[in-house]
mmCIF file of C-alpha atoms and ligand atoms in Angstrom:
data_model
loop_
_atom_site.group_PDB
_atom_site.id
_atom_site.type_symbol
_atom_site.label_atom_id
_atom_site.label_comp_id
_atom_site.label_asym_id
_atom_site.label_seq_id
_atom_site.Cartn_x
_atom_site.Cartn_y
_atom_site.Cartn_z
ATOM 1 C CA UNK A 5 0.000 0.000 0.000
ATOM 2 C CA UNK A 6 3.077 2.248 0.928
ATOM 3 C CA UNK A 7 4.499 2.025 -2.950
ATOM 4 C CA UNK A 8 1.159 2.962 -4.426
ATOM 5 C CA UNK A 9 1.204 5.543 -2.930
ATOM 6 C CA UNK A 10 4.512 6.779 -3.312
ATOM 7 C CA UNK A 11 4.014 5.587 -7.284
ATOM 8 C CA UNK A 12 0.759 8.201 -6.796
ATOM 9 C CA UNK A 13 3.067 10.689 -5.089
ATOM 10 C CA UNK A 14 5.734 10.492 -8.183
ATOM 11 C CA UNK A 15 3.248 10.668 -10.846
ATOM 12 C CA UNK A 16 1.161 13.936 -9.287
ATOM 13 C CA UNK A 17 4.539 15.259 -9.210
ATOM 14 C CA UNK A 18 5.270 13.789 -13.070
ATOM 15 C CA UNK A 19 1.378 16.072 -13.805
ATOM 16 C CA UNK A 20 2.282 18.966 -12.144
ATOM 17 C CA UNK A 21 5.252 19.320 -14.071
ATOM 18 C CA UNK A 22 3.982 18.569 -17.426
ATOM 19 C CA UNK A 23 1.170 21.116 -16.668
ATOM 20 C CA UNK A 24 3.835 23.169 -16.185
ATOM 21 C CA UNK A 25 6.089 22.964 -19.080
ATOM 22 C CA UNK A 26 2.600 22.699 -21.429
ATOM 23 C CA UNK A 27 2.412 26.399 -20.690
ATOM 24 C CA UNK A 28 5.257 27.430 -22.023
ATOM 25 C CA UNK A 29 5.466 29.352 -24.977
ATOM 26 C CA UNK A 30 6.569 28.368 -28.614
ATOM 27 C CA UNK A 31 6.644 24.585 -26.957
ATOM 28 C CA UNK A 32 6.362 22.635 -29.855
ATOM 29 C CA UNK A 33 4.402 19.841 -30.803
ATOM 30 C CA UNK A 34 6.953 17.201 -30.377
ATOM 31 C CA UNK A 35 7.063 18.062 -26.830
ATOM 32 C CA UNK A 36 3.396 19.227 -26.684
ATOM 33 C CA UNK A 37 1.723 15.610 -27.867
ATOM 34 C CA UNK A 38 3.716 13.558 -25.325
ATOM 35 C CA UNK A 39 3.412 16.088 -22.484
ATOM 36 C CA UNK A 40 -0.827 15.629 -22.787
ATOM 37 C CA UNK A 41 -0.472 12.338 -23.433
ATOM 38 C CA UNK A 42 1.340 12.264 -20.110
ATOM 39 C CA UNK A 43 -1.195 14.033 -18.489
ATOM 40 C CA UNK A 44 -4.263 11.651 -19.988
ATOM 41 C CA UNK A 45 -2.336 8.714 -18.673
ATOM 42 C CA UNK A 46 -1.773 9.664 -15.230
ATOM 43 C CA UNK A 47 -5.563 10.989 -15.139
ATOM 44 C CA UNK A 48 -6.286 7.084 -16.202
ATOM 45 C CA UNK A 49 -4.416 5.944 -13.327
ATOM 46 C CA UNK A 50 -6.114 8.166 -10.811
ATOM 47 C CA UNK A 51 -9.701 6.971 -11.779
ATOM 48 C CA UNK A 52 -8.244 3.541 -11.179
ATOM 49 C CA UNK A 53 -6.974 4.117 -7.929
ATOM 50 C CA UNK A 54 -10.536 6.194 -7.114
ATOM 51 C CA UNK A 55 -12.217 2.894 -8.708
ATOM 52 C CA UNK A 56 -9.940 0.724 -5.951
ATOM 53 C CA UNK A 57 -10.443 3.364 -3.297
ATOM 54 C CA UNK A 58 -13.850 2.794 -4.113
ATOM 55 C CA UNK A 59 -13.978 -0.604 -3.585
ATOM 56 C CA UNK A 60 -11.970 -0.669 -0.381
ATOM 57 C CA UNK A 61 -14.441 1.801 1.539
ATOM 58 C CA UNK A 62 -17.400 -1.077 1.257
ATOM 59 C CA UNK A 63 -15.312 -1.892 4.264
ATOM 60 C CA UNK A 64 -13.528 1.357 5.565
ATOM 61 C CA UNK A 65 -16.425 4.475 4.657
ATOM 62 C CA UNK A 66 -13.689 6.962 6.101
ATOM 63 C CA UNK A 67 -11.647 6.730 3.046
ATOM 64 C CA UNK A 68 -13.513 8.456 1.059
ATOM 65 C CA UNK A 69 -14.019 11.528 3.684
ATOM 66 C CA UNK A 70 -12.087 14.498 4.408
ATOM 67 C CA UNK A 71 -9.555 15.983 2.444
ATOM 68 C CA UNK A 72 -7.599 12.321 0.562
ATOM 69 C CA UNK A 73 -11.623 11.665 -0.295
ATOM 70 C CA UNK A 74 -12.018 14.867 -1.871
ATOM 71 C CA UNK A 75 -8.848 15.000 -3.579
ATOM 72 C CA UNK A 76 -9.191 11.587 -4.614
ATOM 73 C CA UNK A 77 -12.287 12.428 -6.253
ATOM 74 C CA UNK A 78 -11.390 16.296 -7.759
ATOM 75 C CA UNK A 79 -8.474 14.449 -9.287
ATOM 76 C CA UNK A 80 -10.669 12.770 -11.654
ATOM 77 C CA UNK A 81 -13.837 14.958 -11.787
ATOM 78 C CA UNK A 82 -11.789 18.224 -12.449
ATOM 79 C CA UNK A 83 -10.169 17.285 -15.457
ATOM 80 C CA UNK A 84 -13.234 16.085 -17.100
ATOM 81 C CA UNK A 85 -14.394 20.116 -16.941
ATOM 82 C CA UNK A 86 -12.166 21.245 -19.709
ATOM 83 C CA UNK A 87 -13.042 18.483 -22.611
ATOM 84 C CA UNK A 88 -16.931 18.867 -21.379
ATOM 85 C CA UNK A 89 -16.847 22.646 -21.735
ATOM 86 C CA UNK A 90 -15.326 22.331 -25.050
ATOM 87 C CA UNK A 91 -12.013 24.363 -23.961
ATOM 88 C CA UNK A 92 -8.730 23.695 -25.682
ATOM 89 C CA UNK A 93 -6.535 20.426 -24.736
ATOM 90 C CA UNK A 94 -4.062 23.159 -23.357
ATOM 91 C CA UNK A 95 -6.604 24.963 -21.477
ATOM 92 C CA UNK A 96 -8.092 21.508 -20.384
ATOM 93 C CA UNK A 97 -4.950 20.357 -19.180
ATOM 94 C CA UNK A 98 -4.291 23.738 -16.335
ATOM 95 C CA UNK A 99 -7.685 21.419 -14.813
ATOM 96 C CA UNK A 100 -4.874 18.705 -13.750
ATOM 97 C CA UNK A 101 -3.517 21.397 -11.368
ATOM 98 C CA UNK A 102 -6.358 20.376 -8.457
ATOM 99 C CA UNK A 103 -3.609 17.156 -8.647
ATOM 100 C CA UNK A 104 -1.827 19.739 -5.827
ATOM 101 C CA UNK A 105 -4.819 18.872 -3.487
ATOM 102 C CA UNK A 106 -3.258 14.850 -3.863
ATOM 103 C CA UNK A 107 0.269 15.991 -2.520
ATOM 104 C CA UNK A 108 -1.380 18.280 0.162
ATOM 105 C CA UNK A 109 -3.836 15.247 1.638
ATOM 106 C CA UNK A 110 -0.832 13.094 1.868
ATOM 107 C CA UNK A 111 2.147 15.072 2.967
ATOM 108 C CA UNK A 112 2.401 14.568 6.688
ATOM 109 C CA UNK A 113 4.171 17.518 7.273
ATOM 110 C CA UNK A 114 1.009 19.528 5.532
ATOM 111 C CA UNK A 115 -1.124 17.961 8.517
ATOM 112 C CA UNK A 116 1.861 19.029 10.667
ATOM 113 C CA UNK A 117 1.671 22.771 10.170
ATOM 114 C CA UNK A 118 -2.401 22.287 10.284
ATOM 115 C CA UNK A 119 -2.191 20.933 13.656
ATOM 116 C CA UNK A 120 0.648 23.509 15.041
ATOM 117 C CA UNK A 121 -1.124 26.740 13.397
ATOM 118 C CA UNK A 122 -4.749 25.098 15.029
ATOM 119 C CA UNK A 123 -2.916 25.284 18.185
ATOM 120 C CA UNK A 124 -1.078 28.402 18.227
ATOM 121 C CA UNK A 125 -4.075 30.067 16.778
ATOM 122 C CA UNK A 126 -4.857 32.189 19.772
ATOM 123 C CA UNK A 127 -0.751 33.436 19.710
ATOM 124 C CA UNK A 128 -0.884 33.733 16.123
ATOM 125 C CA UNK A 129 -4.036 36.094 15.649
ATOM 126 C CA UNK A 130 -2.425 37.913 18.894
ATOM 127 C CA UNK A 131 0.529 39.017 16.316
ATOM 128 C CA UNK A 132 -2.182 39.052 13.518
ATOM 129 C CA UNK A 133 -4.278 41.598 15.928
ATOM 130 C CA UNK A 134 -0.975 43.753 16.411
ATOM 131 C CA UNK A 135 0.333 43.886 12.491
ATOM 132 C CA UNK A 136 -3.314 45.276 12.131
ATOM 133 C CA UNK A 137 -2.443 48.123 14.372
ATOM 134 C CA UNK A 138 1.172 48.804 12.772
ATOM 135 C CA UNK A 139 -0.552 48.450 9.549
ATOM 136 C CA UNK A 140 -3.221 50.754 9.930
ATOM 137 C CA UNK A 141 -1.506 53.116 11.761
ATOM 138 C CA UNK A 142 1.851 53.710 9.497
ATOM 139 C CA UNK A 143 -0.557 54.066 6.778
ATOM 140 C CA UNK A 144 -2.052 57.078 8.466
ATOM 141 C CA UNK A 145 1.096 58.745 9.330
ATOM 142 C CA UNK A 146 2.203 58.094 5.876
ATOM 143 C CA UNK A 147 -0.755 59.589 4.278
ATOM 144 C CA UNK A 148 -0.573 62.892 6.623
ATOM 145 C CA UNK A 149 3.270 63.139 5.646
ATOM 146 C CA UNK A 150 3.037 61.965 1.966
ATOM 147 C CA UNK A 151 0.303 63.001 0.689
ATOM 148 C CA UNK A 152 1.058 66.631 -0.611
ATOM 149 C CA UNK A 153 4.421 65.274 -1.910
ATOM 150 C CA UNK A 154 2.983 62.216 -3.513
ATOM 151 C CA UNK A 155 -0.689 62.718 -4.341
ATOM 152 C CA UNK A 156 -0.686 60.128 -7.142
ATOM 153 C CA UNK A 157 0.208 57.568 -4.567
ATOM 154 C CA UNK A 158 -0.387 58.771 -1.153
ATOM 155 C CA UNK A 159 -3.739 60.475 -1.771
ATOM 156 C CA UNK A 160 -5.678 57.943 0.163
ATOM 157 C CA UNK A 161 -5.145 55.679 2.996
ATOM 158 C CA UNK A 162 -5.820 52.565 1.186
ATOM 159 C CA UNK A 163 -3.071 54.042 -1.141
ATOM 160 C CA UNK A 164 -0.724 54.212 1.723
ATOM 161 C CA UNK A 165 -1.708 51.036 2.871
ATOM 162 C CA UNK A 166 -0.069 49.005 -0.330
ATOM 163 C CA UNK A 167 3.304 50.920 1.051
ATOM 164 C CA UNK A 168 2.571 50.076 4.469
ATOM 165 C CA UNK A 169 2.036 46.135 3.694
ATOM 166 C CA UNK A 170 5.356 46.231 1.233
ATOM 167 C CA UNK A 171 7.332 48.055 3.902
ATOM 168 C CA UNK A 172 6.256 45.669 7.071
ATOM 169 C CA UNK A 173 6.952 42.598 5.146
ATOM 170 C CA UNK A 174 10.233 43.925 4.383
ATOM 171 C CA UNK A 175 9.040 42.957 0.504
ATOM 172 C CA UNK A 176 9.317 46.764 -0.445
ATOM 173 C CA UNK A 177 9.010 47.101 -4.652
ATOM 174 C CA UNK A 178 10.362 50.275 -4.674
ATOM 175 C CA UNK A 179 7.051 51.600 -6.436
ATOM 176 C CA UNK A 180 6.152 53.698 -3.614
ATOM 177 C CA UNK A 181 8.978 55.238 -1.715
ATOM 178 C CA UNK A 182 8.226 58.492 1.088
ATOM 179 C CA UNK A 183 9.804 61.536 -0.581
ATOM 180 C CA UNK A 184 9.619 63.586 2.445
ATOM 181 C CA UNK A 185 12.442 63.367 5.082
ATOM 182 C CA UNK A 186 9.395 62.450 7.990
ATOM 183 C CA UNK A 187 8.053 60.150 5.719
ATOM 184 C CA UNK A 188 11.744 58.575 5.243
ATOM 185 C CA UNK A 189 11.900 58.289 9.149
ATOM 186 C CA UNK A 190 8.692 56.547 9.396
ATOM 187 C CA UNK A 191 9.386 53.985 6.483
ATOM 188 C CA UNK A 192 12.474 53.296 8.669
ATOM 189 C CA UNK A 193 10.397 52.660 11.782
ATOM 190 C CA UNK A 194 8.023 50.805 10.576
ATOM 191 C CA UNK A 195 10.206 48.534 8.384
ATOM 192 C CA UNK A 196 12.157 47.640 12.001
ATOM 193 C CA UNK A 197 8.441 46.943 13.368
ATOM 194 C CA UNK A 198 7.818 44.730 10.687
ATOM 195 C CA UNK A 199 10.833 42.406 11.463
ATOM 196 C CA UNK A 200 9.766 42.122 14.909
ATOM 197 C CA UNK A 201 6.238 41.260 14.401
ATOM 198 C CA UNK A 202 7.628 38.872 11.459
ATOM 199 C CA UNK A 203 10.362 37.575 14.614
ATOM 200 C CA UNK A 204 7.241 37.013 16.856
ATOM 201 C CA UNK A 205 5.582 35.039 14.223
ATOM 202 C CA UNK A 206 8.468 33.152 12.980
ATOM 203 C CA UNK A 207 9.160 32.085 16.974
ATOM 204 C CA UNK A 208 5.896 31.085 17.666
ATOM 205 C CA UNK A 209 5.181 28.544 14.593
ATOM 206 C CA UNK A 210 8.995 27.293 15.626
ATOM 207 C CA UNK A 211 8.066 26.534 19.100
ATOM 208 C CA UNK A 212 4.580 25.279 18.465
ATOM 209 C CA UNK A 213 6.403 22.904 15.764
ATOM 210 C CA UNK A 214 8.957 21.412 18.392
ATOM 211 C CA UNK A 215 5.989 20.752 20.959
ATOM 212 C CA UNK A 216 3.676 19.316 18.150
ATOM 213 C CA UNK A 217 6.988 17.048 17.284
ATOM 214 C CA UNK A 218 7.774 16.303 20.974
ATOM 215 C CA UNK A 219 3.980 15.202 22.123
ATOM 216 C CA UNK A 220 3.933 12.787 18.830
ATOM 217 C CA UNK A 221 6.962 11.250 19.908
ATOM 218 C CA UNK A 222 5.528 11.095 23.407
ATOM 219 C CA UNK A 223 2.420 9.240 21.960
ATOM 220 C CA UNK A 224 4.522 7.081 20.019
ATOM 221 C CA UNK A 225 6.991 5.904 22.530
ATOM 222 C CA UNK A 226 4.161 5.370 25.247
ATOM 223 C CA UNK A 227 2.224 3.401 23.003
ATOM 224 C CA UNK A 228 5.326 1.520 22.481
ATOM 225 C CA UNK A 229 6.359 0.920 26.681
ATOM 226 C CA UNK A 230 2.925 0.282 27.468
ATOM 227 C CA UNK A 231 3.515 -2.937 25.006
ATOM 228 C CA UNK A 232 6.774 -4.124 26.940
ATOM 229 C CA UNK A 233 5.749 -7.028 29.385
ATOM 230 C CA UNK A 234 7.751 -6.170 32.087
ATOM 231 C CA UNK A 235 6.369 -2.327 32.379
ATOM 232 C CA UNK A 236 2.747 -4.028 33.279
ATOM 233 C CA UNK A 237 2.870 -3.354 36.634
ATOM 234 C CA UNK A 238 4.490 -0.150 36.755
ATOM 235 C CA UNK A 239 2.714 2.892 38.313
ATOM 236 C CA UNK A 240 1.508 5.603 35.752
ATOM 237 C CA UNK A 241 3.970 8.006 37.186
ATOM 238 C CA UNK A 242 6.831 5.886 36.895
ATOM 239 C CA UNK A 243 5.477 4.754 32.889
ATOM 240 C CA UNK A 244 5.734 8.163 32.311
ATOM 241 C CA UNK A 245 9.540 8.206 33.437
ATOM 242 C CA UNK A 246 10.373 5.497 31.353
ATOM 243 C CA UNK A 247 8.654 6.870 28.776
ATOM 244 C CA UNK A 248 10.619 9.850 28.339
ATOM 245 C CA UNK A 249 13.872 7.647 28.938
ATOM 246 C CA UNK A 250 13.099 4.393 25.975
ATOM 247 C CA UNK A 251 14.628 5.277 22.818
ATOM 248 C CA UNK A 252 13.052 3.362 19.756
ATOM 249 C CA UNK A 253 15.345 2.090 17.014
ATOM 250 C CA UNK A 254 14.774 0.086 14.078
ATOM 251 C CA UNK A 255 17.595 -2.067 12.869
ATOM 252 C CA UNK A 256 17.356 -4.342 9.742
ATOM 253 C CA UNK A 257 18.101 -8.537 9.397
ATOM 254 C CA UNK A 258 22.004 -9.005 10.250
ATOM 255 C CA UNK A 259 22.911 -6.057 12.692
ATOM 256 C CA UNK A 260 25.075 -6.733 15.638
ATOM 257 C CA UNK A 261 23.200 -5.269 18.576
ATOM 258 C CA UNK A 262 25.697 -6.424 20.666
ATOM 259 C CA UNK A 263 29.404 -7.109 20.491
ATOM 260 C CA UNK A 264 31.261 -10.214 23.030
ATOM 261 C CA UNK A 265 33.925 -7.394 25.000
ATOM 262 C CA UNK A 266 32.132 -4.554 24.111
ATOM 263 C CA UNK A 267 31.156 -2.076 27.215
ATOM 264 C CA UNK A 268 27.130 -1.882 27.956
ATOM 265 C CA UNK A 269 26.207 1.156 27.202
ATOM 266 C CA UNK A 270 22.488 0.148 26.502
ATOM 267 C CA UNK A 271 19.891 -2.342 27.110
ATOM 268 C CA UNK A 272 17.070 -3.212 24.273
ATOM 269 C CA UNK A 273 13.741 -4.794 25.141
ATOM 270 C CA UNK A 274 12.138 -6.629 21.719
ATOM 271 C CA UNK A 275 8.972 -5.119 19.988
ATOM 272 C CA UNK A 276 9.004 -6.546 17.322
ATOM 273 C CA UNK A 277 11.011 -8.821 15.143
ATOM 274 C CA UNK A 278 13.445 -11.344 17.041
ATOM 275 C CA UNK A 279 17.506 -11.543 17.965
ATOM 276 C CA UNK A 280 20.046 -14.279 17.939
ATOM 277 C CA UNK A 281 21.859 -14.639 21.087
ATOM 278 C CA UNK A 282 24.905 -16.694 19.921
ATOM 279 C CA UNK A 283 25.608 -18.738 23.080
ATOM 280 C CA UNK A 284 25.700 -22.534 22.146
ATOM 281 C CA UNK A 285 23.538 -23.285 21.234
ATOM 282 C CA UNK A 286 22.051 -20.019 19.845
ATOM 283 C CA UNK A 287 18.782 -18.411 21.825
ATOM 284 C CA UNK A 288 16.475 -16.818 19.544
ATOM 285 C CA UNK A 289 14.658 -14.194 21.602
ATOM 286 C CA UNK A 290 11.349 -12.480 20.343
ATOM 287 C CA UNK A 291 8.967 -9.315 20.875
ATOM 288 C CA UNK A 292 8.262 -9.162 24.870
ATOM 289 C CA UNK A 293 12.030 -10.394 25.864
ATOM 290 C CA UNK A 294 14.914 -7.633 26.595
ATOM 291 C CA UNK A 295 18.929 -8.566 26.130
ATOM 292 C CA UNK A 296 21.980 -6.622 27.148
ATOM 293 C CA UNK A 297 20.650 -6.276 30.441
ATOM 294 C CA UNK A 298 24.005 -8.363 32.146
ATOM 295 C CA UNK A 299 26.514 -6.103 31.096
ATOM 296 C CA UNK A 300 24.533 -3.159 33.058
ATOM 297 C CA UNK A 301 23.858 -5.328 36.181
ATOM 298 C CA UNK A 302 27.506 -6.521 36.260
ATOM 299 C CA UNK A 303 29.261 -3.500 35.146
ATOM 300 C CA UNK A 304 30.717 -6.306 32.950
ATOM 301 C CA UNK A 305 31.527 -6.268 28.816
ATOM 302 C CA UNK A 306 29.148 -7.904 26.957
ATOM 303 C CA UNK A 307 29.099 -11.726 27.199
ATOM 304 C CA UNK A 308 27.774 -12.331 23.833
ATOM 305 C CA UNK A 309 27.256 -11.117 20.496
ATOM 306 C CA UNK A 310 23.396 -10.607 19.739
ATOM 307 C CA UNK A 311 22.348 -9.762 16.178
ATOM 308 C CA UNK A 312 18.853 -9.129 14.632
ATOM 309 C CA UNK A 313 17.690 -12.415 13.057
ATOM 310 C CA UNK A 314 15.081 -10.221 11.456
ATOM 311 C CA UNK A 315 14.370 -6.912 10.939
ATOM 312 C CA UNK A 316 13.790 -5.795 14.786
ATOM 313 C CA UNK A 317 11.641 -2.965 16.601
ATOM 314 C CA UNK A 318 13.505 -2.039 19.725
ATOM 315 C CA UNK A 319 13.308 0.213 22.949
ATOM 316 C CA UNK A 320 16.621 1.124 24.121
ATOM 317 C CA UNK A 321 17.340 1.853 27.261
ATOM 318 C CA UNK A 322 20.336 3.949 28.515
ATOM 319 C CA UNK A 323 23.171 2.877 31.451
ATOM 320 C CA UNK A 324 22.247 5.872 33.430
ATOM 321 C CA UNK A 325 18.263 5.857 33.016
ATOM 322 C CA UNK A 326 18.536 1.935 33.572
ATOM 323 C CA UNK A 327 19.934 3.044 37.041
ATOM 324 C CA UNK A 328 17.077 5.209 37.924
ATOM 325 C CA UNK A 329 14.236 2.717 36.440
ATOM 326 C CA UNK A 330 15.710 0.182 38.897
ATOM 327 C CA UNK A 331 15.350 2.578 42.048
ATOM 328 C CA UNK A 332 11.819 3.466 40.811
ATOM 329 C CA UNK A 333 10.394 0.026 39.855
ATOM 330 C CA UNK A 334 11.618 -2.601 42.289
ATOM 331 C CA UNK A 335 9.592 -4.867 40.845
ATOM 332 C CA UNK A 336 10.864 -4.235 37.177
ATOM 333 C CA UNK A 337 14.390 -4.394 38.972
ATOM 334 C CA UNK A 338 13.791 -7.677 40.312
ATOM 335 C CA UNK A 339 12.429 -8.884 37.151
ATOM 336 C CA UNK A 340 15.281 -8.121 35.405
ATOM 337 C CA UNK A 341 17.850 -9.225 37.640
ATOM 338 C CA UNK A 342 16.396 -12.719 37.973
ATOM 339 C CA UNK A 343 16.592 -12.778 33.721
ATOM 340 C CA UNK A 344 20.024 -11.809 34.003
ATOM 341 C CA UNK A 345 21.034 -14.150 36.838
ATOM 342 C CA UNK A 346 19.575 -17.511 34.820
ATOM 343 C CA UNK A 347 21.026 -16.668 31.577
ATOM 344 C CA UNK A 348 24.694 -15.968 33.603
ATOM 345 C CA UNK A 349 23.828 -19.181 35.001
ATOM 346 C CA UNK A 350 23.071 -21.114 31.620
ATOM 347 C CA UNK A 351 26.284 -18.511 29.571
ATOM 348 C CA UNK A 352 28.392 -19.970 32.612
ATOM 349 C CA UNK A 353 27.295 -23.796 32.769
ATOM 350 C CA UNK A 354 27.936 -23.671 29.057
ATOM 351 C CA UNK A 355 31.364 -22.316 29.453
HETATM 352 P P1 CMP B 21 25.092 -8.589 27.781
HETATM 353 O O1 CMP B 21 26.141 -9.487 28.353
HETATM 354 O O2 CMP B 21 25.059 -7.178 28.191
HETATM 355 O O3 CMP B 21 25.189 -8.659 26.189
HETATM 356 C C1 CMP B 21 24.892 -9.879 25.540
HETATM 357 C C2 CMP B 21 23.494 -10.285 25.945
HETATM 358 O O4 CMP B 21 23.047 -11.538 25.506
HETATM 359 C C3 CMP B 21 23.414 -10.426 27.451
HETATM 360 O O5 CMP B 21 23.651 -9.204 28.078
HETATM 361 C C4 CMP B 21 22.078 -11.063 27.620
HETATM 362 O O6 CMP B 21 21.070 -10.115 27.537
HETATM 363 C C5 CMP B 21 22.034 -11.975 26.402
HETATM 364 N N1 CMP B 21 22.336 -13.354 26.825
HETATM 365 C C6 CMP B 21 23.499 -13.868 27.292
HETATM 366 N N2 CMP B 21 23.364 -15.194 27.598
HETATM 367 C C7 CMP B 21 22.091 -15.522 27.314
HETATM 368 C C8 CMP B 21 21.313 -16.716 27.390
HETATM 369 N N3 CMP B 21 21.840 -17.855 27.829
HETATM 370 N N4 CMP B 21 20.005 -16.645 27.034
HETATM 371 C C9 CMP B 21 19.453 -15.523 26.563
HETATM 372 N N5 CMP B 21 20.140 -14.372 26.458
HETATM 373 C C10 CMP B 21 21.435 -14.357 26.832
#
């Protein structure tokens, strides 16, 4: 499902930049037949994958709401517009630019911003509330000082207003400029006040992004512990802890996760996926068991190489943080420590 969708990722992309190069002029018709050939061929493929989508939401309704529904569906209803109204194929084609709406639905990082500007909105429309002011009120002062010099385009506030909006975004086209030496002072004042409202702006969206980014990790990662056997009978508060200390990490089929002499630095506890402990003979251990855990106890080297046997899902757990999780959760401790002692026992017997 992940490569259809990246292969309907690629060839929106593909659209968008035929569209593009369709409307350039003197293109000729080499270039022009292919491009909107192109263009009818991905269209095909989009009322397939609507025709699938289609098919799929006997089961699961919700894929055909919100905004992947109703670009699914504008994908292959807007093109149809331009052949129905009898409009050029060139005209017809600038109809394949609602394909946008496909990368929007499924960019993550579109939902991303969404979610931080929903949250910051209060902040944001604070800023928004004081640009107004700056706005409105340069324009004033730059009508008063402007317009006798500059009739043609300071004669009216919403005249001055265009300079005001170029000058606080810093954009400034140079097609109004104050001619008067207090209208020169004001442009500089007001240009300053536009880079600190832009500043406030700019620092909100950037924090509001790193909390967004830190509570989804949160989420994540406590989904994650609350899976991990051993955490069952931890307290809330302590979950939390632990939550904030378990690193995930993916590692593919054939990576050492742990070297024979290497210092413990880490301990892992299994997700997903399962590890080959190569004592003799070899322990495979699965999703629910942990390993590296002696080395921490002991203050010992690794006794064993472990690799992934497949690809693995793992929570690792830090030397230090492993110290505090066993003076919060005895009972995790305990758990742990009796592990450790029966595979010394079994690593030593074997010996
Ligand atoms: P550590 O010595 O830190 O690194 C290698 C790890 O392999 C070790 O911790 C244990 O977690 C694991 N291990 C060692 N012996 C056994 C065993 N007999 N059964 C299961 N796991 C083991």
């Amino acid at each position: 499902m992940q490569l259809l969708s990246r292969l309907s990722s690629l060839l929106t992309i593909l659209g968008l930049s035929a569209l593009t190069l369709l409307t350039l002029q003197g293109l000729g018709e080499a270039l022009r037949v292919p491009l909107l050939l192109g263009l009818i061929g991905i269209w095909a493929y989009f009322v397939l994958e609507l025709v699938l989508t289609l098919w799929r939401s006997r089961t699961s309704p919700h894929l055909l709401l919100g905004i992947t529904g109703l670009a699914d569906i504008s994908a292959c209803a807007v093109p149809l517009a331009g052949p129905l109204l009898g409009l050029s194929p060139r005209e017809s084609a600038l109809m394949c630019g609602v394909w946008v709406l496909k990368l929007i639905s499924g960019s993550t990082a579109v939902q991303l911003i969404g979610r931080v500007i929903a949250n910051e909105a209060r902040n944001l429309l604070g800023v928004l509330y004081v640009f107004g002011i700056v706005l409105f009120t340069a324009s004033v002062l730059a009508y008063v000082l402007e317009r006798d010099a500059q009739p043609q385009l300071f004669g009216s506030i919403p005249g001055a207003m265009w300079w005001a909006v170029t000058t606080l975004t810093t954009t400034g086209y140079g097609d109004e400029i104050p001619a008067t030496l207090a209208g020169r002072l004001l442009a500089g004042f007001v240009m300053v006040c536009g880079i600190a409202v832009f500043a406030l702006w700019a620092g909100i969206l950037a924090t509001g992004f790193a909390d967004e980014l830190r509570r989804r990790d949160f989420l994540r990662n406590w989904q994650l512990v609350a899976k991990v056997p051993l955490f069952e009978h931890v307290g809330p508060a302590d979950l939390l802890e632990i939550t904030r200390t378990l690193k995930p990490r993916e590692a593919a089929a054939g990576t050492m996760l742990c070297r024979k002499g290497d210092p413990g630095d880490q301990m892992f506890f299994i997700l997903a996926g399962e590890v080959t402990v190569a004592t003799t003979p070899p322990v495979t251990l699965g999703a629910g068991q942990f390993f590296g855990e002696m080395a921490l106890i002991a203050g010992t080297l690794r006794s064993t190489n472990v690799t992934a046997a497949t690809a693995v899902s793992l929570l690792a757990l830090h030397a230090s943080d492993f110290h505090t999780l066993i003076a919060r959760s005895p009972r995790a401790a305990a758990a742990i420590r009796e592990v450790a002692a029966a595979r010394r026992g079994q690593t030593v017997a074997q010996a």
